[in-house]
PDB file of C-alpha atoms in Angstrom:
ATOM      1  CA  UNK A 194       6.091 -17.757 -20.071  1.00 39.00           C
ATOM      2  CA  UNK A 195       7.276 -14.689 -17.995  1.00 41.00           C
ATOM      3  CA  UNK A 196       6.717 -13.728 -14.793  1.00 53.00           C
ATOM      4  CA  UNK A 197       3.569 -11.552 -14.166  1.00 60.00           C
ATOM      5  CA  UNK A 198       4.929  -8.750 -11.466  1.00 55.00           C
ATOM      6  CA  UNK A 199       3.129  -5.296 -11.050  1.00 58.00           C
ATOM      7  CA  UNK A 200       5.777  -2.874 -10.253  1.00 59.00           C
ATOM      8  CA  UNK A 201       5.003  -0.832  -6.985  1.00 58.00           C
ATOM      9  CA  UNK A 202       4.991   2.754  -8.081  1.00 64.00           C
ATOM     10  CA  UNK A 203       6.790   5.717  -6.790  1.00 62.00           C
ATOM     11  CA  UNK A 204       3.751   6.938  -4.013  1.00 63.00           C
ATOM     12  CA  UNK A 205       2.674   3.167  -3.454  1.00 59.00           C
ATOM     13  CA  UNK A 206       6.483   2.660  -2.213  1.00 60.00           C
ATOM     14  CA  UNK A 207       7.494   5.850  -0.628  1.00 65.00           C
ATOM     15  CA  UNK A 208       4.346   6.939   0.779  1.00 66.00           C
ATOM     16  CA  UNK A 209       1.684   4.313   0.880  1.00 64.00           C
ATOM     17  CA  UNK A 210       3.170   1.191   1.922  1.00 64.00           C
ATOM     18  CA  UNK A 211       5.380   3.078   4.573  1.00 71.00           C
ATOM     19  CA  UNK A 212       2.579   4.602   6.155  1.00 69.00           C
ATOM     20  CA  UNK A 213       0.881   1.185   6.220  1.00 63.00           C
ATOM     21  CA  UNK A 214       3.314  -0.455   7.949  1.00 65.00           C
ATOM     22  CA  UNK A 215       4.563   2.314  10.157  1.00 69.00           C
ATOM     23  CA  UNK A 216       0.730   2.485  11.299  1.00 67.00           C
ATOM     24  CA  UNK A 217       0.507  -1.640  11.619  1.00 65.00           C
ATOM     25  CA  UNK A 218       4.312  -1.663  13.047  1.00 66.00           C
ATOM     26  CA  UNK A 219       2.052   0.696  15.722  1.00 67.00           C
ATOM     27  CA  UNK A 220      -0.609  -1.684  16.400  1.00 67.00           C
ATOM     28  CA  UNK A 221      -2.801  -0.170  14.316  1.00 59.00           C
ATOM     29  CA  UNK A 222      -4.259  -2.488  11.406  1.00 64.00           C
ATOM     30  CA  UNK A 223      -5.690  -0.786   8.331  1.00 62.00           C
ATOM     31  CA  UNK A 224      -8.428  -2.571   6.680  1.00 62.00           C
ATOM     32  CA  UNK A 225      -6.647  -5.974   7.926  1.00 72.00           C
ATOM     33  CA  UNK A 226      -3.204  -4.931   7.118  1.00 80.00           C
ATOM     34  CA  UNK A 227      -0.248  -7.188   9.073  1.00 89.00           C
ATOM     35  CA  UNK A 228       3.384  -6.733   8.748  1.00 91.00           C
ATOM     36  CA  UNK A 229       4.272  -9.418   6.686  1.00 95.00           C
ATOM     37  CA  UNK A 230       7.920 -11.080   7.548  1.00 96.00           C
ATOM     38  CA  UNK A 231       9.833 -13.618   5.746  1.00 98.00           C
ATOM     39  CA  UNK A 232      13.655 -14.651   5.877  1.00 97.00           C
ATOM     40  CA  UNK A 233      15.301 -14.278   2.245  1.00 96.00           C
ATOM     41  CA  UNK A 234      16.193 -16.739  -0.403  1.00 95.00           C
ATOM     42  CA  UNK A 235      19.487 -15.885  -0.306  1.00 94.00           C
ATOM     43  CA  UNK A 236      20.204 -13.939   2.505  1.00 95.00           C
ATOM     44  CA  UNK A 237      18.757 -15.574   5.228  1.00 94.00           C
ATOM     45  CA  UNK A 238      17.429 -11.997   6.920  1.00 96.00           C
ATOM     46  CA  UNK A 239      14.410 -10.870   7.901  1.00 96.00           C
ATOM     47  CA  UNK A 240      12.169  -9.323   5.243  1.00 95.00           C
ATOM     48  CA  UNK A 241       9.188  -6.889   5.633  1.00 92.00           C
ATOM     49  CA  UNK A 242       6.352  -5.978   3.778  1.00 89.00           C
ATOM     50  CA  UNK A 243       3.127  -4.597   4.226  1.00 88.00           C
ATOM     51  CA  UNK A 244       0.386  -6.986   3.384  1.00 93.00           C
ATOM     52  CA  UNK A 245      -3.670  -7.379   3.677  1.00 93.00           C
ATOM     53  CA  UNK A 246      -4.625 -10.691   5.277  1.00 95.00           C
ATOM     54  CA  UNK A 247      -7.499 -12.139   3.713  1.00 96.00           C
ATOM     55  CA  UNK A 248     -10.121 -14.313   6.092  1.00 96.00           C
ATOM     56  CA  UNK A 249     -12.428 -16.518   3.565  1.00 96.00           C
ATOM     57  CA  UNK A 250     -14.476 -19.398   5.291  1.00 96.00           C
ATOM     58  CA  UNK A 251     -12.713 -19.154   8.418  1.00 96.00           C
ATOM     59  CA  UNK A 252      -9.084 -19.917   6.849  1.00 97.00           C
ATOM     60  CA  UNK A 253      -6.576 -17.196   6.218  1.00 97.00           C
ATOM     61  CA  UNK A 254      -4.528 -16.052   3.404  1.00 98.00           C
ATOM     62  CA  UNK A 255      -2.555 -14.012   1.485  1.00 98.00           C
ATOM     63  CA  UNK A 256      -2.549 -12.906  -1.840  1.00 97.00           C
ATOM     64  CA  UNK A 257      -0.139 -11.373  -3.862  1.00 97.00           C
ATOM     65  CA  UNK A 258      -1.776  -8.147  -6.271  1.00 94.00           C
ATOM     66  CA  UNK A 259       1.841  -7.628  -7.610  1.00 92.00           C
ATOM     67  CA  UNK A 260       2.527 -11.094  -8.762  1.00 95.00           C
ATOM     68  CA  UNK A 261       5.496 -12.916  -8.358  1.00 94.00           C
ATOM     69  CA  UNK A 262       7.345 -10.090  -6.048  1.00 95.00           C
ATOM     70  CA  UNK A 263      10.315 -10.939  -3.810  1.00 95.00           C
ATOM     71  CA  UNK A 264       8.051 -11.902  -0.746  1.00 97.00           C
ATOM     72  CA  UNK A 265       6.509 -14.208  -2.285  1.00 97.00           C
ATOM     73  CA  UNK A 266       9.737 -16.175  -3.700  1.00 97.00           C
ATOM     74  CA  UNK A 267      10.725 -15.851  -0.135  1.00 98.00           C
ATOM     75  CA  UNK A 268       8.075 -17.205   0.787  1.00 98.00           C
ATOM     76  CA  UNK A 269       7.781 -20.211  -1.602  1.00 97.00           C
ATOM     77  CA  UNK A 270      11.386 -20.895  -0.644  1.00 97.00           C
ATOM     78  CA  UNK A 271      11.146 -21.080   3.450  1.00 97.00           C
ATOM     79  CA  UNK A 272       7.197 -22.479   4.183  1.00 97.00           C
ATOM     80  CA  UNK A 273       7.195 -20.212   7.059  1.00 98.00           C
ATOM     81  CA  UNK A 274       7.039 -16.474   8.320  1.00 98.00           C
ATOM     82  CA  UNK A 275       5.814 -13.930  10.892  1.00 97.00           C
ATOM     83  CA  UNK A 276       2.497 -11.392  10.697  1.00 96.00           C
ATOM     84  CA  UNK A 277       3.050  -8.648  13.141  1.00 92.00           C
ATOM     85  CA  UNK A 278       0.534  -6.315  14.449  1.00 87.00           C
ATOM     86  CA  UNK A 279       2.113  -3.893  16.787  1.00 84.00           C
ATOM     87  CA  UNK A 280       3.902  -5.913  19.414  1.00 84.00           C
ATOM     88  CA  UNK A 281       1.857  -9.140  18.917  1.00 89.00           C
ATOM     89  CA  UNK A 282       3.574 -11.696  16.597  1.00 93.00           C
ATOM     90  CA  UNK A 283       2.058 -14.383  14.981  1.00 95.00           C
ATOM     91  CA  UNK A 284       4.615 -17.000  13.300  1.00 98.00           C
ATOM     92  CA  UNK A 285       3.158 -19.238  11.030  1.00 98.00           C
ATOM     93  CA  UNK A 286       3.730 -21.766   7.707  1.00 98.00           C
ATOM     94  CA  UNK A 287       2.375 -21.317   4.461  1.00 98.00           C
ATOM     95  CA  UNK A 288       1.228 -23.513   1.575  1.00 98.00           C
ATOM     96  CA  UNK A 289       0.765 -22.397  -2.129  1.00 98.00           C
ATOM     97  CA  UNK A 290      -2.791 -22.510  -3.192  1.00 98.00           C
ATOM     98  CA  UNK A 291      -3.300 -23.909  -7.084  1.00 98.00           C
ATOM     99  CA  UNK A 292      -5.062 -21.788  -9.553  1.00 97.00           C
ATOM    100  CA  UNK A 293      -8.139 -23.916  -9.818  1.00 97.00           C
ATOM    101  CA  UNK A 294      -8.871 -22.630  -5.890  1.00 97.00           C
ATOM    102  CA  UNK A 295      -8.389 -18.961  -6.541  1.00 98.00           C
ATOM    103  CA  UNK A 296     -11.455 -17.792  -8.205  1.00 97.00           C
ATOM    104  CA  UNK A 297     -13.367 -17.406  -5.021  1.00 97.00           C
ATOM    105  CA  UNK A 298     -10.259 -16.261  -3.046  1.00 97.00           C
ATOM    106  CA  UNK A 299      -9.442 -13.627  -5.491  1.00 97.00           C
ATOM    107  CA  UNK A 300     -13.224 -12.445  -5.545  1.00 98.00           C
ATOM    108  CA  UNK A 301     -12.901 -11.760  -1.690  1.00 97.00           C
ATOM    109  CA  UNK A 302     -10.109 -10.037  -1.914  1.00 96.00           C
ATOM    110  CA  UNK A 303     -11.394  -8.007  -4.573  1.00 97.00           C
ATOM    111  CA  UNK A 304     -14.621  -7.201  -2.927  1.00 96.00           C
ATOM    112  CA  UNK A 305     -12.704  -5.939   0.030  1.00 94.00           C
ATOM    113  CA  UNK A 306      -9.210  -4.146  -1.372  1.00 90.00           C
ATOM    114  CA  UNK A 307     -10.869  -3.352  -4.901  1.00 92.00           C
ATOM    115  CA  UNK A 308     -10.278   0.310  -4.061  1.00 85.00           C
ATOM    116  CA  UNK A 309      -6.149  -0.498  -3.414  1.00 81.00           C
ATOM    117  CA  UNK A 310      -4.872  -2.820  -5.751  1.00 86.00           C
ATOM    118  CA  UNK A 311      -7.920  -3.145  -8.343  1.00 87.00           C
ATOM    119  CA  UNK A 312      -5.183  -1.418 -10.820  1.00 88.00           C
ATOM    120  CA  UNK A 313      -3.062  -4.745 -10.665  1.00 89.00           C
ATOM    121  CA  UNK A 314      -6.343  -6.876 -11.778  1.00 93.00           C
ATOM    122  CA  UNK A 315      -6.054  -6.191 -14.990  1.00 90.00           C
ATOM    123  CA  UNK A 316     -10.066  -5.015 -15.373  1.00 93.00           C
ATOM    124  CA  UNK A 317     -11.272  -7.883 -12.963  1.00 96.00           C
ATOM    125  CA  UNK A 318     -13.382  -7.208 -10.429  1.00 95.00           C
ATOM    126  CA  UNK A 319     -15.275  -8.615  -7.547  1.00 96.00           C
ATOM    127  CA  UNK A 320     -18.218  -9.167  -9.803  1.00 96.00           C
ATOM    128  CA  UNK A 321     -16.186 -10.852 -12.823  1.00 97.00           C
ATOM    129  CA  UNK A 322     -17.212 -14.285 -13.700  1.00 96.00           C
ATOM    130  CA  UNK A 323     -15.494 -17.557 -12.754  1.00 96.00           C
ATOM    131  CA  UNK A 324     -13.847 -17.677 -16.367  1.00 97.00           C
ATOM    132  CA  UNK A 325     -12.171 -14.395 -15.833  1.00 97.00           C
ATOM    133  CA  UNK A 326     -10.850 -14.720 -12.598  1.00 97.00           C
ATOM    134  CA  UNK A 327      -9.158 -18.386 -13.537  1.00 97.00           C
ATOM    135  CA  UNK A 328      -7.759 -16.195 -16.493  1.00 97.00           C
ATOM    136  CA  UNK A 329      -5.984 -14.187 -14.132  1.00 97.00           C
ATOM    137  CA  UNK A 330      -5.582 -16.347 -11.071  1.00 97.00           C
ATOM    138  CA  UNK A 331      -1.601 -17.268 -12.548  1.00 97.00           C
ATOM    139  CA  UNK A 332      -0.467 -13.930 -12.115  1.00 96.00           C
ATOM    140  CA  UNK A 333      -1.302 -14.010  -8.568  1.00 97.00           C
ATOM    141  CA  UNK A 334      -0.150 -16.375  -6.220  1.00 98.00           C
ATOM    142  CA  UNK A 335      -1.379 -16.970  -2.844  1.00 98.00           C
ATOM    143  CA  UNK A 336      -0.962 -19.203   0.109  1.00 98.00           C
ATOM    144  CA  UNK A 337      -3.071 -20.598   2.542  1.00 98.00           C
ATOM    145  CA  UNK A 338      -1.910 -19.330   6.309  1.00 97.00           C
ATOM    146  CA  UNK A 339      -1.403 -21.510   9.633  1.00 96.00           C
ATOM    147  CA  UNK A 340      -0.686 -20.566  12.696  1.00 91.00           C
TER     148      UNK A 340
END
């Protein structure tokens, strides 16, 4: 089975997600946003992306919209990264979360970044049943965050 990845389009790259992280790089978090930063597979350097942190039941994760995108093989491959808010750093390790624990994950993310990655969802929504959202929950992994 391939891979489900979203390309980033031309404004979400060049404008959008710069933006976002120049802001967060500032200090300033949009709707939860963190600097995301993970060493490479391969290279061993420091990665960044713009992310949204997502806080459900008091634990925190992250979710990938795009599917399986570079930070998240990055990611699977070290167990551990950075979220950076302006000067304050927060390193932490990661674990994968399975698809049978999504459904509620991905309907909090939904409910609160609907309006910036719906379009990677592939129709689902916030208020999409259980079924649906296990339907999609492969194409987007996510990881459980601790500090």
């Amino acid at each position: 089975m391939a891979e489900a990845h979203h390309p980033t389009g031309w404004f979400t790259k060049n404008v959008f997600n710069r933006l976002v992280a120049w802001l967060t790089r500032r200090g300033l978090s949009v709707a939860g946003s963190r600097v995301l930063e993970v060493r490479g597979r391969n290279s061993g350097e420091w990665r960044r992306t713009p992310v949204n942190l997502l806080t459900f039941e008091d634990t925190r994760y992250l979710v990938a919209p795009r599917g399986e995108v570079q930070w998240v093989k990055n990611l699977r491959a070290s167990g551990q990264g950075r979220l950076r808010v302006g000067r304050r750093t927060e390193d932490f390790t990661a674990t994968e979360v399975t698809d049978e624990e999504k459904p509620p994950l991905l309907r909090a993310y939904l409910r609160k970044w609907k309006w910036e990655v719906g379009a990677f969802f592939g129709g689902v929504g916030p208020d999409s049943t259980d079924d649906e959202l296990r339907r999609i929950a492969p194409d987007h992994p996510a990881f459980r965050i601790v500090a």
